[in-house]
Amino acid sequence: MQMSRILPDVIVIGSGAGGGSLTKRLADIGLRVLLLERGGSLPREPDNWDVEKVFRQKKYSPLEVWQDRSGKTFRPSSWYNVGGSTKFFGTVMMRLRSRDFEAVEHEEGLSPAWPFPYKELEPFYADAERLFGVHGDPSQDPWEPPRSAPLPYPAVGSEPYVASVEKRLRGTGVHPFPLPVAVDLHPGGKCVRCATCDGFPCSVGGKNDAETRCVEPAIRTGRVELWTDAFVRRLLLAADGRTVNAVEVYHEGEIKVVTARTVVLSAGAVNSALILMRSATESFPNGLANSSDVVGRHYMTHNLTTMMAISGRLNPTKFQKTLAFNDFYDGEPGYPYPMGNVQTLGKLQSGMLVAGTKFLPSPVARALTRRSFDILTTSEDLPQPGNRVMLRNGGVQISVQASNMECHRRLNRRVKSILRDVGFPLILAKTLPVNFTAAQCGTIRMGADPATSALDPHCRSWDHTNLFVVDASFMPSSGAVNPALTIAAQALRVAEHIAVADFGAGKPIRDRA
């Protein structure tokens, strides 16, 4: 049996928004953690900001192929590296709305209630915002849920072109507000407001991701050991079937078995489900934590459309991801169903456009992107048991059908109309395909009933008392905002629960002097 440098209290599998945040909090409380990451640390290098390398050559994406529901292969939008997907996210860290924690009727189905209300997670939202150094001014969003503390840093501010669009948007009656972004832009910070943030790793460390804000400081405590390029094959059960006895991991060219009192799975909504499936035993033939048969089911992403609003005026903006509005999040007069969030994208560049569009000449792409104001619309993807992750002949299959698209189409029509009203006569839109795997969530859902969920409200497996799952897979619903902040907040909540309930720690860290 391979021994780690430390004798861990907890093994955490995955170092993204969930695993990274939880590891940081456990280390701060005083617990020892062995952190297993499937990938390595991304180098900081010029290629980080090279459109050709990142988008066309996909230098930092795994050479991995999945299948869709028809058996057609595709390369997923997933990354294996320290910090997980936060190394590539657009830095937006927005809270779910209060109503997202309740059962909400949509035009095409029900978004289920969470097993606890918004107010239970609110203090941990504030903790997560401090942890990731979020900039913004939520007071400008009339639909912002109640909060106990302001964001730790003020809004980064929009460049003149975006500020002029914001003024015209206000003239139409909508309520734009500064996007909450996790960037190191305060005095002495590393952010340089570049044009290569959204979708790119940061070559100067100016993006407040899970590596820089969680993993690196956790390692400095001396209570965390990180194994990179460590592929977790399966979890091994004790004879009683109620506890996870060990983790089998392929590391440094050999299969190793490591143990700890508590195991936390944070490998992402797809890979966490796959690990549980690969860990099947005679007593748990459908995989661990799966007595309810929900593991792998209720897979969600978001319904997403990118828009290029084009005018004759050049757009010189570099850091464009500074603006959003939620006027249609809960619907609009005459339409009582949720529609979604609208926000600016990171500034599109011609190479990015060509990489995602067949037969588009580079000069045309360059002309379009130089004159475009770039928008992302996001609507909720409803959980359906038939939308699922499966193991097929040793490979990965994502069997998904689109859901809740009518509200998304309505949102897009509304946004296009507004954009035309503020001076953009040409709008090019692309709705992302159903197998686009960004912001994946929901495959190991938590709930109040073991018959219909895999995890309890603290993300503890109903079936195995020392197993937790803390990544986007715990989410019963997806809402219409990036899940990163919600994952981090729940990770902090779960870390404190583990420390108190499993290790007898004293008061939560927020209450200690």
Short mmCIF file of C-alpha atoms in Angstrom, two decimals:
data_model
loop_
_atom_site.label_atom_id
_atom_site.label_comp_id
_atom_site.label_asym_id
_atom_site.label_seq_id
_atom_site.Cartn_x
_atom_site.Cartn_y
_atom_site.Cartn_z
CA MET A 1 0.00 0.00 0.00
CA GLN A 2 1.44 3.39 -1.04
CA MET A 3 1.90 5.83 1.81
CA SER A 4 1.61 9.58 1.31
CA ARG A 5 4.01 12.05 2.90
CA ILE A 6 1.33 12.96 5.43
CA LEU A 7 -1.16 10.65 7.12
CA PRO A 8 -4.33 12.21 5.74
CA ASP A 9 -7.57 12.69 7.59
CA VAL A 10 -9.37 13.31 4.29
CA ILE A 11 -8.73 12.32 0.68
CA VAL A 12 -10.12 14.83 -1.83
CA ILE A 13 -10.39 13.76 -5.47
CA GLY A 14 -10.32 16.79 -7.78
CA SER A 15 -8.98 20.32 -7.28
CA GLY A 16 -11.56 22.57 -8.96
CA ALA A 17 -14.13 24.90 -7.42
CA GLY A 18 -15.41 22.19 -5.10
CA GLY A 19 -12.31 20.19 -4.22
CA GLY A 20 -10.05 23.24 -4.05
CA SER A 21 -12.37 25.25 -1.80
CA LEU A 22 -13.07 22.32 0.49
CA THR A 23 -9.35 21.47 0.78
CA LYS A 24 -8.51 25.07 1.69
CA ARG A 25 -11.16 25.20 4.43
CA LEU A 26 -10.22 21.77 5.86
CA ALA A 27 -6.55 22.78 6.00
CA ASP A 28 -7.42 26.07 7.70
CA ILE A 29 -9.42 24.18 10.32
CA GLY A 30 -6.43 21.91 10.96
CA LEU A 31 -7.20 18.68 9.10
CA ARG A 32 -4.67 16.90 6.90
CA VAL A 33 -5.64 16.36 3.27
CA LEU A 34 -4.32 14.25 0.41
CA LEU A 35 -5.48 16.01 -2.76
CA LEU A 36 -5.58 13.86 -5.92
CA GLU A 37 -5.69 15.66 -9.27
CA ARG A 38 -6.02 13.78 -12.57
CA GLY A 39 -4.01 16.40 -14.49
CA GLY A 40 -0.98 18.52 -13.81
CA SER A 41 -0.33 22.20 -13.16
CA LEU A 42 -0.74 24.35 -16.25
CA PRO A 43 2.45 26.22 -17.13
CA ARG A 44 2.31 29.98 -17.32
CA GLU A 45 3.54 30.65 -20.82
CA PRO A 46 2.80 32.81 -23.91
CA ASP A 47 0.61 30.05 -25.37
CA ASN A 48 -1.90 30.67 -22.55
CA TRP A 49 -3.08 33.74 -24.47
CA ASP A 50 -2.64 32.39 -28.01
CA VAL A 51 -6.02 32.03 -29.73
CA GLU A 52 -4.68 29.51 -32.24
CA LYS A 53 -3.17 27.30 -29.53
CA VAL A 54 -6.11 27.45 -27.14
CA PHE A 55 -9.13 27.35 -29.46
CA ARG A 56 -8.05 25.68 -32.69
CA GLN A 57 -5.29 23.35 -31.51
CA LYS A 58 -6.91 22.85 -28.06
CA LYS A 59 -3.47 22.60 -26.50
CA TYR A 60 -4.77 22.44 -22.94
CA SER A 61 -7.77 20.18 -23.55
CA PRO A 62 -7.49 16.44 -22.90
CA LEU A 63 -7.17 14.16 -25.90
CA GLU A 64 -10.45 12.56 -24.95
CA VAL A 65 -13.45 11.52 -27.01
CA TRP A 66 -16.97 10.96 -25.71
CA GLN A 67 -20.13 9.75 -27.45
CA ASP A 68 -23.47 11.52 -27.68
CA ARG A 69 -26.83 9.74 -27.43
CA SER A 70 -26.64 8.58 -31.06
CA GLY A 71 -23.11 7.22 -30.69
CA LYS A 72 -21.45 10.09 -32.54
CA THR A 73 -18.12 11.08 -31.05
CA PHE A 74 -17.12 14.57 -29.89
CA ARG A 75 -14.39 16.24 -27.84
CA PRO A 76 -15.86 17.54 -24.57
CA SER A 77 -15.30 20.97 -23.07
CA SER A 78 -13.46 19.60 -20.05
CA TRP A 79 -10.02 20.09 -18.55
CA TYR A 80 -7.83 18.04 -16.26
CA ASN A 81 -5.44 20.29 -14.38
CA VAL A 82 -4.87 21.77 -10.95
CA GLY A 83 -7.72 24.24 -10.46
CA GLY A 84 -10.07 22.30 -12.75
CA SER A 85 -12.37 24.27 -15.02
CA THR A 86 -11.77 27.47 -13.07
CA LYS A 87 -8.46 27.83 -14.94
CA PHE A 88 -10.55 28.51 -18.08
CA PHE A 89 -13.78 30.03 -16.75
CA GLY A 90 -14.75 33.60 -17.52
CA THR A 91 -14.29 34.54 -13.82
CA VAL A 92 -18.02 35.22 -13.27
CA MET A 93 -19.07 34.16 -9.76
CA MET A 94 -22.75 34.97 -9.32
CA ARG A 95 -25.13 33.70 -6.67
CA LEU A 96 -28.19 31.71 -7.56
CA ARG A 97 -31.35 33.70 -6.93
CA SER A 98 -33.37 32.93 -3.77
CA ARG A 99 -36.12 31.45 -5.88
CA ASP A 100 -33.70 28.96 -7.46
CA PHE A 101 -33.68 27.05 -4.16
CA GLU A 102 -37.45 26.58 -4.34
CA ALA A 103 -39.61 24.47 -6.64
CA VAL A 104 -40.14 26.64 -9.73
CA GLU A 105 -42.60 25.99 -12.51
CA HIS A 106 -41.18 26.49 -16.01
CA GLU A 107 -43.12 26.43 -19.24
CA GLU A 108 -41.78 22.94 -19.99
CA GLY A 109 -41.49 21.40 -16.54
CA LEU A 110 -40.55 21.77 -12.90
CA SER A 111 -37.25 22.85 -11.42
CA PRO A 112 -37.14 20.98 -8.09
CA ALA A 113 -36.53 22.50 -4.68
CA TRP A 114 -33.19 22.15 -2.95
CA PRO A 115 -33.13 20.39 0.44
CA PHE A 116 -32.35 23.72 2.15
CA PRO A 117 -33.29 27.35 1.45
CA TYR A 118 -31.08 30.13 0.12
CA LYS A 119 -30.61 31.58 3.60
CA GLU A 120 -28.78 28.41 4.70
CA LEU A 121 -26.10 28.88 2.03
CA GLU A 122 -25.95 32.68 2.22
CA PRO A 123 -23.13 32.98 4.82
CA PHE A 124 -21.05 30.56 2.79
CA TYR A 125 -21.72 32.53 -0.40
CA ALA A 126 -20.15 35.49 1.40
CA ASP A 127 -17.21 33.31 2.48
CA ALA A 128 -16.70 32.06 -1.08
CA GLU A 129 -16.77 35.60 -2.46
CA ARG A 130 -14.03 36.58 -0.04
CA LEU A 131 -12.04 33.45 -0.80
CA PHE A 132 -12.08 34.14 -4.56
CA GLY A 133 -11.67 37.91 -4.23
CA VAL A 134 -14.79 38.78 -6.24
CA HIS A 135 -15.24 42.30 -7.65
CA GLY A 136 -18.68 43.80 -8.29
CA ASP A 137 -21.60 45.87 -7.08
CA PRO A 138 -24.68 43.66 -6.62
CA SER A 139 -26.71 46.59 -5.28
CA GLN A 140 -27.32 47.62 -8.90
CA ASP A 141 -29.19 44.37 -9.66
CA PRO A 142 -32.82 44.63 -8.50
CA TRP A 143 -33.03 40.82 -8.51
CA GLU A 144 -29.98 40.21 -6.30
CA PRO A 145 -30.92 37.98 -3.34
CA PRO A 146 -30.44 39.17 0.26
CA ARG A 147 -26.82 39.24 1.39
CA SER A 148 -25.02 39.63 4.71
CA ALA A 149 -21.92 41.36 3.34
CA PRO A 150 -20.88 43.36 0.27
CA LEU A 151 -18.47 41.92 -2.24
CA PRO A 152 -14.86 42.23 -1.08
CA TYR A 153 -13.82 44.47 -3.99
CA PRO A 154 -15.64 47.14 -6.03
CA ALA A 155 -16.73 46.65 -9.61
CA VAL A 156 -13.88 46.56 -12.11
CA GLY A 157 -15.68 49.11 -14.30
CA SER A 158 -16.48 48.95 -18.00
CA GLU A 159 -14.33 50.33 -20.78
CA PRO A 160 -15.82 53.35 -22.65
CA TYR A 161 -17.44 51.36 -25.47
CA VAL A 162 -19.24 49.00 -23.07
CA ALA A 163 -20.17 51.91 -20.78
CA SER A 164 -21.84 53.64 -23.73
CA VAL A 165 -23.84 50.48 -24.52
CA GLU A 166 -24.83 50.24 -20.85
CA LYS A 167 -26.22 53.78 -20.96
CA ARG A 168 -28.30 52.97 -24.03
CA LEU A 169 -29.54 49.75 -22.43
CA ARG A 170 -30.79 51.70 -19.43
CA GLY A 171 -32.71 53.87 -21.84
CA THR A 172 -34.71 50.81 -22.93
CA GLY A 173 -35.80 50.13 -19.34
CA VAL A 174 -33.52 47.20 -18.48
CA HIS A 175 -31.25 47.24 -15.42
CA PRO A 176 -27.63 46.39 -16.31
CA PHE A 177 -25.25 45.85 -13.42
CA PRO A 178 -21.52 45.06 -13.03
CA LEU A 179 -20.73 41.38 -13.42
CA PRO A 180 -19.22 39.84 -10.27
CA VAL A 181 -15.80 38.68 -11.48
CA ALA A 182 -12.97 36.88 -9.67
CA VAL A 183 -9.89 38.74 -10.91
CA ASP A 184 -6.85 40.08 -9.08
CA LEU A 185 -7.46 43.69 -10.07
CA HIS A 186 -7.10 45.57 -6.79
CA PRO A 187 -3.98 47.72 -6.17
CA GLY A 188 -0.96 45.44 -6.28
CA GLY A 189 -2.92 42.72 -8.09
CA LYS A 190 -1.76 40.77 -11.13
CA CYS A 191 -4.69 41.29 -13.52
CA VAL A 192 -3.87 43.41 -16.59
CA ARG A 193 -7.42 43.53 -18.06
CA CYS A 194 -6.37 41.58 -21.13
CA ALA A 195 -8.55 40.35 -24.01
CA THR A 196 -7.73 36.72 -23.26
CA CYS A 197 -9.51 35.87 -20.01
CA ASP A 198 -12.78 34.13 -20.91
CA GLY A 199 -11.85 30.64 -22.09
CA PHE A 200 -8.10 31.08 -21.63
CA PRO A 201 -5.74 30.20 -18.76
CA CYS A 202 -4.00 33.23 -17.29
CA SER A 203 -0.29 33.56 -18.01
CA VAL A 204 0.26 36.13 -15.23
CA GLY A 205 -1.86 34.59 -12.47
CA GLY A 206 -4.39 37.41 -12.55
CA LYS A 207 -7.42 35.11 -12.64
CA ASN A 208 -8.62 34.15 -9.16
CA ASP A 209 -9.07 30.45 -9.84
CA ALA A 210 -9.13 27.43 -7.54
CA GLU A 211 -5.40 26.87 -7.90
CA THR A 212 -4.24 30.36 -6.95
CA ARG A 213 -6.88 31.06 -4.30
CA CYS A 214 -7.35 27.61 -2.76
CA VAL A 215 -4.83 24.90 -3.62
CA GLU A 216 -1.61 26.91 -3.40
CA PRO A 217 -2.46 28.54 -0.03
CA ALA A 218 -3.69 25.19 1.31
CA ILE A 219 -0.38 23.53 0.46
CA ARG A 220 1.48 26.34 2.24
CA THR A 221 -0.20 25.30 5.51
CA GLY A 222 1.87 22.11 5.50
CA ARG A 223 -1.29 20.06 6.01
CA VAL A 224 -2.00 19.30 2.32
CA GLU A 225 -0.18 16.99 -0.06
CA LEU A 226 -1.00 17.26 -3.77
CA TRP A 227 -0.57 14.36 -6.18
CA THR A 228 -0.82 15.46 -9.82
CA ASP A 229 -1.36 13.17 -12.82
CA ALA A 230 -3.20 10.89 -10.42
CA PHE A 231 -6.08 9.04 -12.10
CA VAL A 232 -8.57 7.59 -9.64
CA ARG A 233 -9.74 4.24 -10.95
CA ARG A 234 -12.24 3.32 -8.27
CA LEU A 235 -13.24 3.50 -4.62
CA LEU A 236 -12.91 0.36 -2.49
CA LEU A 237 -15.50 -0.53 0.12
CA ALA A 238 -14.93 -2.01 3.54
CA ALA A 239 -16.47 -5.41 4.24
CA ASP A 240 -19.54 -3.83 5.80
CA GLY A 241 -20.34 -1.98 2.57
CA ARG A 242 -21.14 1.14 4.56
CA THR A 243 -17.77 2.86 4.36
CA VAL A 244 -15.18 3.56 1.71
CA ASN A 245 -12.05 1.76 2.81
CA ALA A 246 -9.56 3.06 0.23
CA VAL A 247 -9.00 4.84 -3.08
CA GLU A 248 -7.29 3.06 -5.97
CA VAL A 249 -5.27 5.53 -8.01
CA TYR A 250 -2.88 5.26 -10.95
CA HIS A 251 0.06 7.51 -10.14
CA GLU A 252 3.71 7.66 -11.24
CA GLY A 253 3.33 4.60 -13.43
CA GLU A 254 1.83 2.28 -10.85
CA ILE A 255 -1.43 1.48 -9.14
CA LYS A 256 -1.50 2.74 -5.56
CA VAL A 257 -4.04 2.33 -2.79
CA VAL A 258 -4.45 5.18 -0.32
CA THR A 259 -6.65 5.44 2.74
CA ALA A 260 -8.20 8.09 4.94
CA ARG A 261 -11.05 8.33 7.40
CA THR A 262 -13.13 10.43 5.00
CA VAL A 263 -13.22 10.53 1.19
CA VAL A 264 -14.54 13.46 -0.85
CA LEU A 265 -15.24 13.05 -4.55
CA SER A 266 -14.89 16.34 -6.46
CA ALA A 267 -13.98 15.24 -9.97
CA GLY A 268 -16.84 17.02 -11.78
CA ALA A 269 -20.36 16.02 -12.70
CA VAL A 270 -19.30 13.53 -15.37
CA ASN A 271 -16.16 12.03 -13.87
CA SER A 272 -17.46 11.78 -10.30
CA ALA A 273 -20.39 9.75 -11.60
CA LEU A 274 -18.03 7.58 -13.66
CA ILE A 275 -15.81 6.87 -10.65
CA LEU A 276 -18.86 5.71 -8.68
CA MET A 277 -19.94 3.51 -11.59
CA ARG A 278 -16.45 1.99 -11.97
CA SER A 279 -16.53 1.19 -8.25
CA ALA A 280 -19.51 -1.18 -8.59
CA THR A 281 -19.52 -4.28 -6.38
CA GLU A 282 -21.74 -7.29 -6.01
CA SER A 283 -23.68 -5.45 -3.30
CA PHE A 284 -23.81 -2.25 -5.36
CA PRO A 285 -24.01 -3.48 -8.96
CA ASN A 286 -25.04 -0.07 -10.36
CA GLY A 287 -22.18 1.72 -8.67
CA LEU A 288 -21.55 3.20 -5.25
CA ALA A 289 -23.92 5.70 -3.63
CA ASN A 290 -26.56 4.53 -6.07
CA SER A 291 -29.29 2.69 -4.18
CA SER A 292 -31.68 5.32 -5.52
CA ASP A 293 -30.53 4.77 -9.14
CA VAL A 294 -29.89 8.49 -9.67
CA VAL A 295 -26.11 8.40 -10.17
CA GLY A 296 -25.39 9.60 -13.69
CA ARG A 297 -28.98 10.79 -14.18
CA HIS A 298 -30.44 14.32 -14.28
CA TYR A 299 -27.39 15.57 -16.20
CA MET A 300 -27.68 19.30 -16.87
CA THR A 301 -25.62 22.08 -18.40
CA HIS A 302 -27.36 25.30 -19.47
CA ASN A 303 -29.19 26.41 -22.57
CA LEU A 304 -26.68 28.87 -24.04
CA THR A 305 -26.60 31.21 -27.02
CA THR A 306 -23.73 33.45 -28.03
CA MET A 307 -24.57 36.63 -29.92
CA MET A 308 -22.46 39.04 -31.92
CA ALA A 309 -24.25 42.39 -32.09
CA ILE A 310 -22.59 44.21 -34.98
CA SER A 311 -22.59 47.86 -35.97
CA GLY A 312 -20.42 50.02 -38.17
CA ARG A 313 -18.49 51.28 -35.15
CA LEU A 314 -15.22 49.61 -34.11
CA ASN A 315 -15.20 48.06 -30.64
CA PRO A 316 -11.73 48.53 -29.10
CA THR A 317 -12.68 46.90 -25.77
CA LYS A 318 -10.27 44.36 -24.35
CA PHE A 319 -11.81 43.26 -21.04
CA GLN A 320 -15.46 43.09 -22.09
CA LYS A 321 -16.90 40.74 -19.46
CA THR A 322 -18.18 43.46 -17.14
CA LEU A 323 -21.95 43.78 -17.68
CA ALA A 324 -25.12 41.75 -17.14
CA PHE A 325 -28.86 42.09 -16.59
CA ASN A 326 -31.46 39.83 -14.97
CA ASP A 327 -34.65 41.60 -16.04
CA PHE A 328 -35.98 38.39 -17.61
CA TYR A 329 -34.61 35.90 -15.08
CA ASP A 330 -38.11 35.27 -13.69
CA GLY A 331 -40.01 36.02 -16.89
CA GLU A 332 -41.71 39.19 -18.06
CA PRO A 333 -45.23 40.70 -18.12
CA GLY A 334 -47.52 38.22 -19.80
CA TYR A 335 -45.01 35.37 -19.43
CA PRO A 336 -44.73 34.08 -15.83
CA TYR A 337 -41.99 31.53 -16.50
CA PRO A 338 -38.25 32.04 -15.97
CA MET A 339 -36.23 33.01 -19.04
CA GLY A 340 -32.68 33.59 -17.84
CA ASN A 341 -29.57 35.74 -17.49
CA VAL A 342 -27.89 38.01 -20.05
CA GLN A 343 -24.22 38.98 -19.80
CA THR A 344 -21.32 40.13 -21.91
CA LEU A 345 -18.84 37.61 -23.21
CA GLY A 346 -15.11 38.02 -23.16
CA LYS A 347 -14.22 39.89 -26.36
CA LEU A 348 -14.44 37.55 -29.34
CA GLN A 349 -11.43 37.46 -31.62
CA SER A 350 -11.31 36.33 -35.23
CA GLY A 351 -9.37 33.14 -34.49
CA MET A 352 -11.95 32.10 -31.93
CA LEU A 353 -14.74 32.62 -34.43
CA VAL A 354 -12.97 30.73 -37.20
CA ALA A 355 -12.18 27.85 -34.83
CA GLY A 356 -15.88 27.36 -34.13
CA THR A 357 -17.31 28.04 -37.60
CA LYS A 358 -16.76 26.10 -40.80
CA PHE A 359 -15.87 27.88 -44.03
CA LEU A 360 -15.62 31.37 -42.53
CA PRO A 361 -12.70 33.25 -44.11
CA SER A 362 -10.35 34.89 -41.62
CA PRO A 363 -10.74 38.42 -43.14
CA VAL A 364 -14.52 38.21 -42.72
CA ALA A 365 -14.17 36.96 -39.15
CA ARG A 366 -11.73 39.77 -38.39
CA ALA A 367 -14.09 42.40 -39.79
CA LEU A 368 -17.02 41.05 -37.76
CA THR A 369 -15.22 40.69 -34.43
CA ARG A 370 -13.69 44.18 -34.65
CA ARG A 371 -17.22 45.61 -34.79
CA SER A 372 -19.06 43.25 -32.47
CA PHE A 373 -20.47 43.59 -28.98
CA ASP A 374 -20.59 40.02 -27.67
CA ILE A 375 -23.38 38.60 -25.52
CA LEU A 376 -24.20 35.31 -23.81
CA THR A 377 -27.76 34.34 -22.92
CA THR A 378 -28.29 31.58 -20.36
CA SER A 379 -31.48 29.70 -19.53
CA GLU A 380 -32.05 26.86 -17.11
CA ASP A 381 -31.69 23.28 -18.25
CA LEU A 382 -34.28 21.20 -16.41
CA PRO A 383 -33.25 17.89 -14.77
CA GLN A 384 -34.55 14.87 -16.67
CA PRO A 385 -33.81 11.31 -15.47
CA GLY A 386 -33.19 10.20 -19.05
CA ASN A 387 -30.45 12.79 -19.56
CA ARG A 388 -27.53 10.85 -18.20
CA VAL A 389 -23.88 9.89 -18.11
CA MET A 390 -23.07 6.25 -18.85
CA LEU A 391 -20.12 3.90 -19.20
CA ARG A 392 -20.21 2.24 -22.61
CA ASN A 393 -17.55 -0.35 -23.50
CA GLY A 394 -15.03 1.43 -21.33
CA GLY A 395 -15.89 4.82 -22.83
CA VAL A 396 -18.11 7.74 -21.88
CA GLN A 397 -21.55 8.37 -23.33
CA ILE A 398 -23.61 11.49 -22.62
CA SER A 399 -27.18 10.73 -23.60
CA VAL A 400 -28.96 14.09 -23.61
CA GLN A 401 -31.99 15.66 -25.20
CA ALA A 402 -32.61 19.40 -25.03
CA SER A 403 -35.14 20.64 -22.50
CA ASN A 404 -36.79 23.97 -21.67
CA MET A 405 -35.84 25.54 -25.00
CA GLU A 406 -38.97 27.61 -25.59
CA CYS A 407 -38.14 30.03 -22.78
CA HIS A 408 -34.60 30.29 -24.17
CA ARG A 409 -35.86 31.12 -27.64
CA ARG A 410 -38.14 33.74 -26.12
CA LEU A 411 -35.21 35.24 -24.21
CA ASN A 412 -33.12 35.38 -27.37
CA ARG A 413 -35.87 37.15 -29.31
CA ARG A 414 -36.23 39.68 -26.51
CA VAL A 415 -32.50 40.33 -26.29
CA LYS A 416 -32.12 40.70 -30.06
CA SER A 417 -34.91 43.27 -30.08
CA ILE A 418 -33.22 45.25 -27.32
CA LEU A 419 -29.85 45.12 -29.09
CA ARG A 420 -31.39 46.46 -32.29
CA ASP A 421 -33.02 49.25 -30.30
CA VAL A 422 -29.63 50.33 -28.91
CA GLY A 423 -27.92 50.53 -32.28
CA PHE A 424 -26.90 47.06 -33.50
CA PRO A 425 -28.69 46.35 -36.80
CA LEU A 426 -26.97 42.99 -37.42
CA ILE A 427 -27.05 40.22 -34.82
CA LEU A 428 -25.43 36.84 -35.42
CA ALA A 429 -26.44 34.17 -32.94
CA LYS A 430 -25.37 30.60 -32.29
CA THR A 431 -27.16 28.34 -29.81
CA LEU A 432 -24.63 25.90 -28.43
CA PRO A 433 -25.32 22.19 -29.05
CA VAL A 434 -26.93 19.99 -26.45
CA ASN A 435 -23.67 18.06 -25.94
CA PHE A 436 -21.72 21.21 -25.05
CA THR A 437 -20.37 20.15 -21.68
CA ALA A 438 -19.47 23.43 -19.93
CA ALA A 439 -21.16 24.05 -16.54
CA GLN A 440 -22.19 20.39 -16.33
CA CYS A 441 -24.06 19.51 -13.14
CA GLY A 442 -26.65 17.34 -11.48
CA THR A 443 -25.55 13.70 -11.86
CA ILE A 444 -25.29 12.81 -8.13
CA ARG A 445 -28.05 14.96 -6.74
CA MET A 446 -28.55 15.77 -3.09
CA GLY A 447 -31.96 15.78 -1.45
CA ALA A 448 -33.98 15.11 1.67
CA ASP A 449 -35.16 11.63 0.63
CA PRO A 450 -32.72 8.69 0.14
CA ALA A 451 -35.18 7.12 -2.29
CA THR A 452 -34.83 9.97 -4.80
CA SER A 453 -31.32 11.32 -4.14
CA ALA A 454 -27.78 10.04 -3.71
CA LEU A 455 -26.61 12.59 -1.14
CA ASP A 456 -27.99 14.19 1.98
CA PRO A 457 -28.12 18.02 2.32
CA HIS A 458 -24.46 18.06 3.41
CA CYS A 459 -23.43 16.03 0.34
CA ARG A 460 -22.83 12.87 2.37
CA SER A 461 -23.72 9.64 0.58
CA TRP A 462 -26.86 8.07 1.96
CA ASP A 463 -25.27 4.65 1.31
CA HIS A 464 -21.71 5.18 2.59
CA THR A 465 -21.21 7.18 5.76
CA ASN A 466 -17.68 8.49 5.07
CA LEU A 467 -18.17 9.41 1.39
CA PHE A 468 -19.03 12.93 0.24
CA VAL A 469 -19.49 14.32 -3.28
CA VAL A 470 -18.73 18.03 -3.54
CA ASP A 471 -18.81 19.37 -7.08
CA ALA A 472 -21.57 20.48 -9.45
CA SER A 473 -23.02 16.96 -9.50
CA PHE A 474 -24.75 17.61 -6.14
CA MET A 475 -27.00 20.31 -7.65
CA PRO A 476 -30.70 19.33 -7.90
CA SER A 477 -31.26 22.16 -10.43
CA SER A 478 -28.99 24.31 -12.56
CA GLY A 479 -30.45 27.82 -12.31
CA ALA A 480 -29.34 30.21 -15.04
CA VAL A 481 -25.95 31.40 -13.77
CA ASN A 482 -22.47 29.88 -13.72
CA PRO A 483 -22.36 27.30 -10.89
CA ALA A 484 -18.78 28.06 -9.72
CA LEU A 485 -19.69 30.26 -6.74
CA THR A 486 -22.48 27.93 -5.61
CA ILE A 487 -20.10 24.94 -5.76
CA ALA A 488 -17.50 26.82 -3.72
CA ALA A 489 -20.05 27.98 -1.15
CA GLN A 490 -21.44 24.49 -0.64
CA ALA A 491 -17.87 23.14 -0.44
CA LEU A 492 -17.13 25.51 2.45
CA ARG A 493 -20.38 24.50 4.15
CA VAL A 494 -19.59 20.80 3.74
CA ALA A 495 -16.00 21.26 4.95
CA GLU A 496 -17.23 22.74 8.22
CA HIS A 497 -19.78 19.93 8.56
CA ILE A 498 -17.06 17.30 8.05
CA ALA A 499 -14.79 18.99 10.59
CA VAL A 500 -17.51 19.13 13.25
CA ALA A 501 -19.48 15.95 12.58
CA ASP A 502 -16.66 13.59 11.58
CA PHE A 503 -13.63 14.98 13.44
CA GLY A 504 -15.15 16.74 16.46
CA ALA A 505 -13.78 20.16 15.61
CA GLY A 506 -14.99 23.15 17.59
CA LYS A 507 -16.81 26.16 16.26
CA PRO A 508 -16.87 26.79 12.50
CA ILE A 509 -13.91 28.80 11.30
CA ARG A 510 -16.08 31.86 10.60
CA ASP A 511 -16.97 32.05 14.31
CA ARG A 512 -13.47 31.59 15.71
CA ALA A 513 -11.26 34.48 16.69
#
